[in-house]
Structure formats: structure tokens, C-alpha cells
Amino acid sequence: MDPTRLVRSSARAARSLQLGWRVVIAMTCVLLLLLLVKSSQAAGTSSTLQEEVAPSSRRLQAYRDSTNVARHGPASESFQLSDGSWVDCVPIEQQIAAHEPNLQDHIIRMQPSSQILMNNIFLPQIDNVSDKQQQLPQHPQLFAREHGGCREGFIPVQRSDPNQQLFRKHQGPAADRGMTSTTSMKNPTSASNGPAHDYAVVAVPSTTGGYTGQGGVLSVNGPYIGEPSSEFSLSQLWTVAGSYQLENLNTAEVGWQVYPALHPSQQPLAPHLFIYWTRDAYLSTGCYNLNCPGFVQVNSTWVLGGTLAPYTTLAQKAKFEYEFSIFVVFDSGTPGWWLQIQGTWVGYWPSSIYTTLKAGRADNLEWGGEIAPASTTPTTTGMGSGAFASAGYPVAAYQRNVSYGDAASGNWYYASFTGEAVTNTNCYTVGIQQGGYTNWGSYFFFGGPGALNNPACANTLLEPENLEAFS
Ligand SMILES: *[C@@H]1O[C@H](CO)[C@@H](O)[C@H](O)[C@H]1NC(C)=O
Ligand SMILES: *[C@@H]1O[C@H](CO)[C@@H](O)[C@H](O)[C@H]1NC(C)=O
Ligand SMILES: *[C@@H]1O[C@H](CO)[C@@H](O)[C@H](O)[C@H]1NC(C)=O
């Protein structure tokens, strides 16, 4: 409230005393009214100030549309990108996470606590930039490059068909260790249920509660997809706790994926940034990106589910490969698992959505590629770039700077891979530390052409028995 204006009002009231009683009463009423208006304005001003000063106290608010369907809040602005896709800017408080039962009254954390910010710089600085590697130009997503991002207080959401079914992910590579033929039949309604997937994946030793996070720099490739109506190919990180048998397997997952069925109207053959989570071994919880409640996004420029552009294809015969960096890190201050992409904290998977990843300790960390075949006949879908690991740089896909957070010491280390899961080396392979790049930290090449111009793979039957388990 402005004090000088109050003094002036009182002075005016004093002068009015010299006039008749009717005037006095009238003026008193005016003064009272004035005071009332002033005090209500003051209340309004202070609550607005509070929001501007402390955006960290933003609370999730569940929004339902006119037909009572749980959605993101209404977009303040919508943008069509030059590739034809649409991005909606929705209020950060009304993002879909507000509908997660375990996030009632959740106060959004805009960034991790200082503890986690320090953890990242503990990694030994063994990386130096050479002309062999090339980061994506500026921001690797069109939305940020063309529109800069959403306004403060809003987050970008990749628009999707509201009638599209919720795509559920197939079990991760750990599922296939000791897999029986009935394992993949547990969720018959799942859209991704089907023939066993192929993996070319590396891991650090499985240690109960041993890990607080993981990182990697991923090449961004555009592999060939043989059957676009159902197949996909991806490169990702898996942060895992719990077990399939107890159906309490929890995951936080991130990477890129070419999955035309998931993005039918948005550059279906391009690699899309994706995240995923589950708390019941992929049975009934979790989803991709912001398609269901769970992940809390805070950044206004990154579009989960949006394409990564440009990317490298075999046809380009390029001299370098585009790449981007990822960290998934537990922050006890939030508490939750934070996602960092290209140095930006994009958002987090709150601890409260989990059962076994809850305590900030992961049991298994995995990095690598996966493809989903349409049938039990080997597919022509490529993994990675579509080239075998042995093709090396700049042809085969890779993940480098592969690191993990060690729960016991609190430090970060480059991974020593002790496990490797490759379902069929005739189709897809892994090459650990292949080529001796001394400035890449821990790394591996991976991928392959599948059955495309490759009889050795085409003539193999993809049975679970072909799996070379983690050793
Ligand atoms: C690789 O790791 C090093 C050490 O932490 C870091 O300085 C560098 O920025 C990382 N490279 C990329 C591309 O993220
Ligand atoms: C989001 O990310 C962009 C680019 O990575 C960064 O410039 C910006 O400061 C981040 N923060 C917010 C709140 O959007
Ligand atoms: C970068 O790494 C290469 C190979 O590991 C090394 O020969 C070179 O001296 C390094 N450059 C810098 C600037 O540190």
C-alpha cells in the first residue's frame, strides 16, 4: 500500500469536518470504501509478488477438460514447427504429472539441490573435443531454434492425437536374462507386446542399491525401419531397481527412438527424444514422455517426444556424427531422479512415483540399443545407424563418456563394462572400447543392419535361446 495516498485521504476527511453532518457521513462512507478498496488491492499485490519471487513454490494442480478427462492444462500458445509438428505451451503447474496420485500437492522443484550440481564436476576431465566428434548445432531441437521456448511458467508438450492409445514399453534387457517363453505374455493388452526384442547392450555389475545415477553421450542416428507400422529402433540409458519376478521393477529411461507408430504425424522416420518410466515391470504403470502422469518437467525449451535434428544417416556418408549428452542423477534434496540433457536440467522423476527406485539407489545400469521386430522372422530394421559396431566412427552408432554415480563413495566414475547382452550377433553387435579413442572415456559402438542385405541374420530364428546373457 502507498502510505502517502493514505495521508492525503485522511487530510481530505479532516477538512470535511467543517461541513454539515450529512457531508461528514457521506465523506466517511467514501473514506471507508476507499480503505476497503486499498486493502483488497494490497492483498492482491502481495500474493502476485509472492509467485514472482518464489516460483519454486509452484504446486501441481490437476486439470480436467469438459468431459472430465485428465489432461495437461489448456495451452497458452501453440506453435507449428517447420517440420510440420505442433508444440503446445501448457502451464507448468497444470502439467499431466498433477494427476499422479502420489503427487497430490506436490511442490515443483525448478532445479536440483546444490549437492547434485557438485557431483557432476567430480568426473575426471579426460574428454577433449577433436574434429572426430561434433555436437548438435545450438539446440538439437527445432522448437528451441525456431521459437526460443515457451514463456516463463510454461512447458512445451509435443502434440499428439488425444485418441491414440497409450503405448507401453517392452521389458528392458534385464528381463531377458533367464527369460521364459511366458514372460513376455504377461501383459496381453500392451501395444508393444509381441515377439522378443533384440538388444545390443552393456552394463556395470548388478549391485543392490549400488548406483545413484548414470550418464552418456549418444550419437544421433536415423536407422532404417523395415516395418514402420509397428517396429522401432532406439539408443538409450536404463536406470533400474527391483525385480521382474516380484513385479516391482522400477525404471527411469531416456534416449532417442525411431518409432513411426508413436509419431505418425510428426516426422515418423526421424529420431525422437524420449523418456519412459515404470514401477511395476511395465505391466500397468508408466508411459513415454508426458503422455501420462509421472515425470515433472521444468524446462521451457526441451520437447520430450520431439525430434532431434539434424541426425546422421548411413546414406549421408558423413565425416562426423551428431551427438547429445544425458545424465540421470538422484537428488536427495528433491527427492527424485533428475534428467539433464546437454547440460540443462529438464525435469525429474519424483521419488514418490516409485517403489524400489524410491530411496535413490539403482541396482542395474544399462546403456545400448534395442529394436522391436514385427514378427519372429528377423527384421530388416537397423539398430544404431544400421551398421555393425565394427564399422566404427563415423559410421556405427555409439555411446561415449559413459559414467555412473557410485552410491558407496558418492563419486562419479567412467564405467568398466562387465556385462554385455547381445541377442543375435549375426544381426547386431557391440564393440567395447573399440578403436582406442583415448579421449572418449568409457564407450562402445553398437548396432547392425538386421536382416537387410544380411543373409547370416535373415537365416537365424530369433528365439530367446539365442540370447548371450550378461556375463
Ligand atoms: C564428457 O565428460 C567430461 C568429463 O566429465 C566432460 O567434461 C565433458 O563435457 C563430457 N562431454 C560431453 C560431450 O558431454
Ligand atoms: C531450459 O533450457 C535452455 C536450453 O538448454 C536454457 O537456456 C534455459 O535456461 C533452461 N531453463 C528454463 C527455465 O527454461
Ligand atoms: C586431445 O586428445 C588427444 C588424444 O587423446 C591428445 O593427443 C591431444 O593432445 C588432446 N588435446 C588437448 C588440447 O588436450
Coordinates of C-alpha atoms and ligand atoms in Angstrom, one line a residue:
M1 CA 0.0 0.0 0.0
D2 CA 1.2 3.5 -0.9
P3 CA 1.4 5.4 2.5
T4 CA 1.3 9.0 1.1
R5 CA -2.0 8.3 -0.5
L6 CA -3.5 7.3 2.8
V7 CA -2.2 10.5 4.5
R8 CA -3.8 12.6 1.7
S9 CA -7.2 10.8 2.1
S10 CA -7.1 11.5 5.9
A11 CA -6.3 15.2 5.3
R12 CA -9.3 15.4 3.0
A13 CA -11.5 13.7 5.7
A14 CA -10.3 16.3 8.3
R15 CA -11.3 19.2 6.1
S16 CA -14.8 17.8 5.6
L17 CA -15.5 18.1 9.3
Q18 CA -16.1 21.8 8.8
L19 CA -19.1 20.9 6.6
G20 CA -22.6 19.8 7.7
W21 CA -23.2 16.3 9.3
R22 CA -24.7 14.9 6.1
V23 CA -21.4 15.7 4.3
V24 CA -19.4 14.2 7.1
I25 CA -21.3 11.0 7.0
A26 CA -21.1 10.9 3.2
M27 CA -17.3 11.5 3.3
T28 CA -16.8 8.9 6.0
C29 CA -18.5 6.3 3.8
V30 CA -16.3 7.3 0.8
L31 CA -13.2 7.0 3.0
L32 CA -14.3 3.6 4.3
L33 CA -14.9 2.4 0.8
L34 CA -11.5 3.8 -0.3
L35 CA -9.8 2.0 2.5
L36 CA -11.6 -1.3 1.7
V37 CA -10.6 -1.0 -2.0
K38 CA -7.0 -0.2 -1.0
S39 CA -6.7 -3.1 1.4
S40 CA -8.0 -5.6 -1.1
Q41 CA -5.6 -4.2 -3.7
A42 CA -2.8 -4.6 -1.3
A43 CA -3.7 -8.3 -0.6
G44 CA -3.8 -8.9 -4.4
T45 CA -0.4 -7.3 -4.9
S46 CA 1.3 -9.3 -2.2
S47 CA 0.1 -12.7 -3.5
T48 CA 1.2 -11.8 -7.1
L49 CA 4.6 -10.7 -5.7
Q50 CA 5.0 -14.0 -3.8
E51 CA 4.5 -16.0 -7.0
E52 CA 7.0 -13.9 -8.9
V53 CA 9.6 -14.0 -6.2
A54 CA 9.3 -17.7 -5.4
P55 CA 8.4 -19.8 -8.5
S56 CA 9.9 -22.7 -6.6
S57 CA 6.7 -22.9 -4.5
R58 CA 4.6 -23.7 -7.6
R59 CA 2.2 -26.5 -6.8
L60 CA 0.9 -29.1 -9.2
Q61 CA -2.8 -28.5 -10.0
A62 CA -4.8 -31.3 -11.7
Y63 CA -6.7 -30.1 -14.8
R64 CA -9.7 -31.9 -16.3
D65 CA -11.3 -31.0 -19.6
S66 CA -15.1 -30.5 -20.1
T67 CA -15.6 -34.3 -20.4
N68 CA -13.7 -34.8 -17.2
V69 CA -10.6 -36.4 -18.9
A70 CA -7.3 -35.9 -17.1
R71 CA -5.1 -33.7 -19.3
H72 CA -2.4 -31.1 -19.4
G73 CA -3.9 -27.7 -18.7
P74 CA -5.0 -25.6 -21.7
A75 CA -2.2 -24.3 -23.9
S76 CA -1.4 -20.6 -23.7
E77 CA 0.2 -20.7 -27.1
S78 CA 0.8 -23.3 -29.8
F79 CA 3.5 -23.4 -32.4
Q80 CA 3.8 -25.3 -35.7
L81 CA 7.4 -26.1 -36.4
S82 CA 9.0 -26.0 -39.9
D83 CA 8.8 -29.9 -39.9
G84 CA 5.0 -29.7 -39.6
S85 CA 4.8 -30.9 -35.9
W86 CA 3.0 -28.9 -33.2
V87 CA 4.1 -27.9 -29.8
D88 CA 1.7 -26.6 -27.1
C89 CA 2.9 -24.5 -24.2
V90 CA 1.0 -25.6 -21.1
P91 CA 1.1 -24.1 -17.5
I92 CA 3.9 -25.8 -15.6
E93 CA 1.6 -26.3 -12.6
Q94 CA -1.1 -28.0 -14.8
Q95 CA 1.2 -30.5 -16.5
I96 CA -0.1 -34.0 -16.6
A97 CA 2.0 -35.1 -13.6
A98 CA -0.6 -33.4 -11.4
H99 CA -2.8 -36.4 -11.9
E100 CA -0.4 -38.9 -10.4
P101 CA -2.0 -39.9 -7.0
N102 CA 1.4 -39.8 -5.3
L103 CA 2.0 -36.2 -6.4
Q104 CA -1.0 -34.6 -4.8
D105 CA 0.0 -31.1 -3.5
H106 CA 3.5 -31.7 -4.9
I107 CA 5.6 -28.5 -5.0
I108 CA 7.6 -28.3 -8.2
R109 CA 11.4 -28.1 -7.8
M110 CA 12.8 -25.8 -10.5
Q111 CA 16.3 -27.2 -10.2
P112 CA 18.1 -29.9 -8.2
S113 CA 19.8 -29.1 -4.9
S114 CA 23.4 -27.8 -4.8
Q115 CA 24.6 -31.3 -3.8
I116 CA 23.9 -32.8 -7.2
L117 CA 25.3 -29.8 -9.0
M118 CA 28.6 -30.5 -7.4
N119 CA 28.5 -34.2 -8.1
N120 CA 28.7 -33.8 -11.9
I121 CA 32.0 -32.0 -11.9
F122 CA 33.8 -34.8 -9.9
L123 CA 34.2 -36.7 -13.2
P124 CA 37.8 -36.8 -14.4
Q125 CA 38.2 -34.4 -17.3
I126 CA 39.5 -36.8 -19.8
D127 CA 37.4 -35.6 -22.7
N128 CA 38.7 -33.1 -25.3
V129 CA 36.9 -32.1 -28.4
S130 CA 38.5 -33.2 -31.6
D131 CA 37.2 -33.0 -35.1
K132 CA 36.1 -36.6 -34.8
Q133 CA 33.1 -35.6 -32.9
Q134 CA 30.5 -32.9 -33.4
Q135 CA 27.8 -31.7 -31.1
L136 CA 24.4 -30.8 -32.5
P137 CA 24.3 -27.1 -33.6
Q138 CA 23.0 -24.8 -30.9
H139 CA 19.9 -26.6 -29.6
P140 CA 19.2 -30.0 -31.1
Q141 CA 15.5 -29.4 -31.3
L142 CA 13.6 -27.3 -33.8
F143 CA 11.2 -25.8 -31.3
A144 CA 14.0 -24.1 -29.3
R145 CA 15.8 -23.0 -32.5
E146 CA 12.7 -21.6 -34.2
H147 CA 10.7 -20.2 -31.2
G148 CA 13.2 -20.0 -28.4
G149 CA 10.9 -21.9 -25.9
C150 CA 7.7 -21.4 -24.0
R151 CA 7.2 -18.3 -21.9
E152 CA 8.3 -18.4 -18.2
G153 CA 5.9 -20.6 -16.3
F154 CA 5.0 -22.8 -19.3
I155 CA 6.5 -26.1 -20.6
P156 CA 6.4 -27.4 -24.2
V157 CA 4.4 -30.5 -24.9
Q158 CA 4.6 -32.4 -28.2
R159 CA 1.0 -32.5 -29.5
S160 CA -0.3 -36.0 -30.1
D161 CA -3.6 -37.5 -31.2
P162 CA -5.7 -37.5 -28.0
N163 CA -7.4 -40.7 -29.2
Q164 CA -4.1 -42.5 -29.6
Q165 CA -3.7 -45.5 -27.3
L166 CA -1.1 -45.2 -24.5
F167 CA 2.0 -47.0 -25.8
R168 CA 3.6 -49.2 -23.2
K169 CA 7.2 -50.2 -23.4
H170 CA 8.5 -53.8 -23.7
Q171 CA 10.6 -55.2 -20.9
G172 CA 14.1 -54.0 -20.8
P173 CA 17.2 -56.1 -21.5
A174 CA 17.5 -57.3 -17.9
A175 CA 14.1 -59.0 -18.5
D176 CA 15.7 -61.3 -21.0
R177 CA 18.1 -62.8 -18.6
G178 CA 16.7 -66.2 -17.9
M179 CA 13.6 -65.3 -19.9
T180 CA 11.0 -67.9 -20.3
S181 CA 8.5 -68.0 -23.2
T182 CA 5.7 -66.8 -21.0
T183 CA 7.5 -63.7 -19.6
S184 CA 6.6 -61.5 -22.5
M185 CA 3.0 -62.6 -22.4
K186 CA 2.3 -61.0 -19.0
N187 CA 0.6 -58.0 -20.5
P188 CA -1.6 -59.2 -23.4
T189 CA -3.2 -55.7 -23.8
S190 CA 0.1 -54.0 -24.2
A191 CA 0.6 -52.4 -27.6
S192 CA 4.3 -53.3 -27.5
N193 CA 3.7 -56.9 -26.6
G194 CA 4.9 -59.2 -29.3
P195 CA 8.0 -61.1 -30.4
A196 CA 11.1 -60.9 -28.3
H197 CA 13.1 -57.7 -28.9
D198 CA 16.8 -57.6 -29.9
Y199 CA 19.3 -55.9 -27.7
A200 CA 23.0 -54.9 -28.0
V201 CA 23.5 -53.5 -24.5
V202 CA 26.4 -53.0 -22.0
A203 CA 26.1 -52.8 -18.2
V204 CA 28.0 -52.3 -15.0
P205 CA 27.8 -55.1 -12.4
S206 CA 24.3 -55.6 -10.9
T207 CA 24.6 -54.3 -7.3
T208 CA 21.7 -53.9 -5.0
G209 CA 21.4 -50.1 -4.3
G210 CA 24.8 -49.6 -5.8
Y211 CA 24.1 -46.6 -8.1
T212 CA 23.0 -43.0 -7.8
G213 CA 22.9 -42.2 -11.5
Q214 CA 24.4 -42.6 -14.9
G215 CA 25.4 -40.6 -18.0
G216 CA 26.5 -40.9 -21.6
V217 CA 26.9 -39.0 -24.9
L218 CA 24.8 -40.6 -27.6
S219 CA 25.3 -40.4 -31.3
V220 CA 22.0 -39.5 -33.0
N221 CA 21.3 -41.7 -36.0
G222 CA 18.5 -42.4 -38.3
P223 CA 18.3 -46.2 -38.8
Y224 CA 16.2 -47.9 -41.5
I225 CA 12.8 -49.2 -40.2
G226 CA 11.6 -52.3 -42.1
E227 CA 8.0 -52.3 -40.9
P228 CA 7.0 -48.8 -39.9
S229 CA 3.5 -49.8 -38.7
S230 CA 4.9 -51.5 -35.6
E231 CA 8.7 -51.7 -35.4
F232 CA 11.1 -49.3 -33.6
S233 CA 14.9 -48.8 -33.1
L234 CA 16.4 -47.0 -30.1
S235 CA 19.6 -45.9 -28.3
Q236 CA 19.1 -45.3 -24.5
L237 CA 20.1 -45.5 -20.9
W238 CA 18.2 -47.7 -18.3
T239 CA 18.3 -46.8 -14.6
V240 CA 16.8 -49.9 -12.9
A241 CA 15.8 -51.2 -9.4
G242 CA 13.7 -54.1 -8.2
S243 CA 12.8 -57.3 -9.9
Y244 CA 10.6 -58.7 -12.7
Q245 CA 9.7 -61.7 -10.5
L246 CA 8.2 -59.5 -7.8
E247 CA 6.8 -57.2 -10.4
N248 CA 8.4 -54.3 -8.6
L249 CA 10.9 -53.5 -11.3
N250 CA 11.3 -49.7 -11.5
T251 CA 12.9 -47.8 -14.3
A252 CA 13.9 -44.3 -15.4
E253 CA 14.8 -44.4 -19.1
V254 CA 16.0 -41.8 -21.7
G255 CA 17.4 -41.8 -25.2
W256 CA 16.3 -41.4 -28.8
Q257 CA 14.0 -43.6 -30.7
V258 CA 12.7 -44.0 -34.3
Y259 CA 9.2 -45.2 -33.7
P260 CA 6.8 -44.3 -36.6
A261 CA 3.7 -45.7 -34.9
L262 CA 4.2 -43.4 -31.8
H263 CA 4.7 -40.3 -34.0
P264 CA 2.5 -41.0 -37.1
S265 CA 2.1 -37.3 -38.0
Q266 CA 5.4 -35.9 -36.8
Q267 CA 8.5 -36.9 -38.8
P268 CA 7.8 -40.6 -38.2
L269 CA 11.2 -41.7 -39.6
A270 CA 13.3 -39.3 -37.6
P271 CA 14.9 -40.0 -34.2
H272 CA 12.8 -38.5 -31.4
L273 CA 14.0 -37.7 -27.9
F274 CA 12.1 -40.0 -25.4
I275 CA 11.8 -40.7 -21.8
Y276 CA 10.0 -43.6 -20.1
W277 CA 9.3 -45.0 -16.6
T278 CA 7.5 -47.9 -14.9
R279 CA 7.1 -49.0 -11.3
D280 CA 5.6 -52.5 -12.0
A281 CA 7.8 -54.1 -14.5
Y282 CA 6.0 -52.5 -17.5
L283 CA 2.7 -54.1 -16.5
S284 CA 0.3 -51.2 -16.0
T285 CA 2.2 -48.1 -14.9
G286 CA 4.3 -45.7 -16.9
C287 CA 4.5 -44.3 -20.4
Y288 CA 6.5 -42.4 -22.9
N289 CA 7.3 -38.7 -22.4
L290 CA 4.5 -36.6 -20.9
N291 CA 1.8 -38.9 -22.2
C292 CA 0.7 -39.9 -18.6
P293 CA 1.3 -38.6 -15.1
G294 CA 4.8 -39.2 -13.6
F295 CA 7.7 -37.1 -14.8
V296 CA 7.7 -33.4 -13.8
Q297 CA 9.1 -31.2 -16.5
V298 CA 10.6 -27.8 -15.5
N299 CA 12.5 -26.6 -18.6
S300 CA 10.7 -24.5 -21.2
T301 CA 12.7 -25.4 -24.3
W302 CA 13.1 -29.2 -24.4
V303 CA 10.3 -31.1 -26.1
L304 CA 10.0 -34.7 -24.8
G305 CA 9.0 -36.7 -27.8
G306 CA 10.2 -34.0 -30.2
T307 CA 12.7 -34.8 -32.9
L308 CA 16.4 -34.4 -32.6
A309 CA 17.6 -32.6 -35.7
P310 CA 19.9 -32.9 -37.5
Y311 CA 20.9 -36.5 -37.3
T312 CA 23.3 -38.8 -39.1
T313 CA 22.3 -41.4 -41.6
L314 CA 24.4 -44.0 -43.5
A315 CA 23.3 -42.5 -46.8
Q316 CA 25.0 -39.2 -45.9
K317 CA 28.4 -40.8 -45.7
A318 CA 29.1 -38.0 -43.2
K319 CA 32.5 -37.1 -41.8
F320 CA 31.2 -36.9 -38.2
E321 CA 28.2 -37.9 -36.2
Y322 CA 25.8 -35.7 -34.3
E323 CA 25.5 -36.4 -30.6
F324 CA 24.0 -35.2 -27.4
S325 CA 24.7 -35.7 -23.7
I326 CA 22.4 -37.2 -21.0
F327 CA 22.7 -37.6 -17.2
V328 CA 20.1 -39.3 -14.9
V329 CA 21.1 -38.3 -11.3
F330 CA 19.4 -38.9 -8.0
D331 CA 19.0 -35.8 -5.8
S332 CA 18.1 -36.4 -2.2
G333 CA 17.0 -32.8 -1.8
T334 CA 14.2 -33.0 -4.3
P335 CA 13.9 -36.0 -3.8
G336 CA 13.9 -37.5 -7.2
W337 CA 15.9 -38.6 -10.3
W338 CA 16.9 -35.6 -12.4
L339 CA 17.3 -35.7 -16.1
Q340 CA 20.0 -33.5 -17.6
I341 CA 20.2 -33.1 -21.3
Q342 CA 23.1 -31.1 -23.0
G343 CA 23.8 -29.6 -19.6
T344 CA 20.2 -28.5 -18.9
W345 CA 18.1 -29.8 -16.1
V346 CA 14.9 -30.7 -18.0
G347 CA 12.9 -32.2 -15.1
Y348 CA 12.7 -35.1 -12.8
W349 CA 11.0 -38.4 -11.9
P350 CA 9.9 -37.8 -8.3
S351 CA 10.8 -40.5 -5.8
S352 CA 7.2 -40.8 -4.8
I353 CA 6.2 -42.3 -8.1
Y354 CA 8.5 -45.3 -7.4
T355 CA 8.6 -48.2 -5.1
T356 CA 12.1 -49.6 -5.5
L357 CA 13.9 -46.6 -7.1
K358 CA 12.4 -44.6 -4.2
A359 CA 15.5 -44.5 -2.0
G360 CA 17.7 -43.0 -4.7
R361 CA 19.6 -46.3 -5.3
A362 CA 19.6 -48.2 -8.5
D363 CA 20.5 -51.9 -8.8
N364 CA 21.3 -52.0 -12.5
L365 CA 22.5 -49.5 -15.1
E366 CA 22.4 -50.3 -18.8
W367 CA 23.3 -48.5 -22.0
G368 CA 22.7 -49.6 -25.5
G369 CA 20.4 -50.3 -28.4
E370 CA 17.1 -52.2 -28.9
I371 CA 14.9 -53.0 -31.8
A372 CA 11.3 -54.3 -31.8
P373 CA 10.6 -56.8 -34.6
A374 CA 7.1 -57.2 -36.0
S375 CA 7.4 -60.9 -36.1
T376 CA 9.7 -63.8 -35.1
T377 CA 11.2 -63.6 -38.6
P378 CA 14.4 -61.5 -38.4
T379 CA 13.6 -57.9 -39.4
T380 CA 15.4 -55.6 -41.8
T381 CA 15.2 -52.8 -39.2
G382 CA 18.6 -51.4 -38.3
M383 CA 19.9 -50.9 -34.8
G384 CA 22.0 -47.8 -34.1
S385 CA 22.9 -46.4 -37.5
G386 CA 22.2 -49.7 -39.2
A387 CA 25.9 -50.5 -39.4
F388 CA 27.7 -53.2 -37.3
A389 CA 29.8 -51.9 -34.4
S390 CA 33.0 -52.8 -36.3
A391 CA 32.3 -50.0 -38.8
G392 CA 33.4 -47.6 -36.0
Y393 CA 33.5 -43.8 -36.3
P394 CA 31.8 -42.0 -38.1
V395 CA 29.6 -44.9 -39.4
A396 CA 28.4 -47.0 -36.5
A397 CA 26.3 -45.6 -33.6
Y398 CA 28.0 -45.2 -30.2
Q399 CA 27.6 -44.0 -26.7
R400 CA 30.7 -42.4 -25.1
N401 CA 31.6 -40.7 -21.9
V402 CA 29.6 -43.5 -20.2
S403 CA 29.7 -42.8 -16.5
Y404 CA 27.9 -43.8 -13.3
G405 CA 27.3 -42.4 -9.8
D406 CA 28.7 -44.8 -7.1
A407 CA 26.4 -44.9 -4.0
A408 CA 29.2 -46.1 -1.7
S409 CA 31.7 -43.4 -2.3
G410 CA 29.4 -40.7 -3.6
N411 CA 31.7 -40.2 -6.6
W412 CA 31.2 -40.5 -10.3
Y413 CA 33.3 -42.8 -12.5
Y414 CA 33.6 -43.8 -16.1
A415 CA 32.0 -47.3 -16.4
S416 CA 34.0 -50.5 -16.7
F417 CA 31.6 -52.7 -18.6
T418 CA 31.5 -56.1 -17.1
G419 CA 28.3 -57.2 -18.7
E420 CA 27.1 -57.3 -22.3
A421 CA 23.8 -58.6 -23.7
V422 CA 23.6 -59.2 -27.4
T423 CA 20.6 -61.2 -28.6
N424 CA 22.0 -62.2 -32.0
T425 CA 25.4 -61.3 -33.2
N426 CA 24.5 -62.2 -36.8
C427 CA 22.1 -59.2 -36.7
Y428 CA 23.5 -56.6 -34.3
T429 CA 26.8 -56.3 -32.3
V430 CA 28.6 -54.4 -29.6
G431 CA 32.3 -53.2 -29.6
I432 CA 33.5 -52.1 -26.3
Q433 CA 36.4 -49.5 -26.3
Q434 CA 36.8 -50.4 -30.0
G435 CA 39.3 -48.2 -31.9
G436 CA 41.1 -46.9 -28.9
Y437 CA 39.7 -43.3 -28.7
T438 CA 41.7 -42.1 -25.7
N439 CA 39.5 -39.0 -25.3
W440 CA 36.1 -40.7 -25.2
G441 CA 36.1 -42.0 -21.7
S442 CA 34.3 -45.3 -21.5
Y443 CA 32.5 -46.0 -24.7
F444 CA 31.1 -48.6 -27.1
F445 CA 29.9 -48.9 -30.7
F446 CA 26.8 -50.9 -31.3
G447 CA 24.2 -51.8 -33.9
G448 CA 23.8 -53.6 -37.2
P449 CA 21.6 -54.0 -40.3
G450 CA 19.4 -56.8 -39.0
A451 CA 18.3 -58.9 -42.0
L452 CA 18.8 -56.1 -44.5
N453 CA 21.2 -57.4 -47.2
N454 CA 22.5 -59.7 -44.5
P455 CA 21.7 -63.5 -45.0
A456 CA 23.6 -64.5 -41.9
C457 CA 20.9 -62.7 -39.8
A458 CA 18.0 -63.4 -42.2
N459 CA 18.6 -67.2 -41.8
T460 CA 18.5 -67.1 -38.0
L461 CA 15.4 -67.7 -36.0
L462 CA 15.2 -65.2 -33.2
E463 CA 14.4 -67.4 -30.2
P464 CA 15.2 -66.4 -26.6
E465 CA 17.7 -69.2 -26.6
N466 CA 19.9 -67.1 -28.9
L467 CA 20.5 -64.7 -26.1
E468 CA 24.0 -64.4 -24.8
A469 CA 23.2 -63.4 -21.3
F470 CA 25.1 -60.8 -19.3
S471 CA 28.3 -62.5 -18.2
Ligands
LIG1 C1 32.5 -35.9 -21.2 O1 32.9 -36.0 -19.8 C2 33.8 -35.0 -19.4 C3 34.2 -35.2 -18.0 O2 33.1 -35.2 -17.2 C4 33.1 -33.6 -19.6 O3 34.0 -32.6 -19.2 C5 32.6 -33.4 -21.0 O4 31.9 -32.2 -21.1 C6 31.8 -34.6 -21.4 N1 31.5 -34.5 -22.9 C7 30.3 -34.2 -23.3 C8 30.1 -34.0 -24.8 O5 29.3 -34.1 -22.6
LIG2 C1 16.0 -24.5 -20.4 O1 16.9 -25.0 -21.3 C2 17.5 -23.9 -22.1 C3 18.4 -24.5 -23.2 O2 19.0 -25.7 -22.8 C4 18.2 -23.0 -21.2 O3 18.8 -21.9 -21.9 C5 17.2 -22.4 -20.1 O4 17.9 -21.6 -19.2 C6 16.6 -23.6 -19.4 N1 15.7 -23.1 -18.3 C7 14.4 -22.8 -18.4 C8 13.8 -22.4 -17.1 O5 13.8 -22.9 -19.4
LIG3 C1 43.2 -34.4 -27.0 O1 43.3 -35.8 -27.0 C2 44.3 -36.3 -27.9 C3 44.2 -37.8 -28.0 O2 43.9 -38.3 -26.7 C4 45.7 -35.8 -27.5 O3 46.7 -36.2 -28.4 C5 45.6 -34.2 -27.5 O4 46.9 -33.7 -27.1 C6 44.5 -33.7 -26.7 N1 44.3 -32.3 -26.9 C7 44.3 -31.4 -25.9 C8 44.1 -30.0 -26.3 O5 44.3 -31.7 -24.7

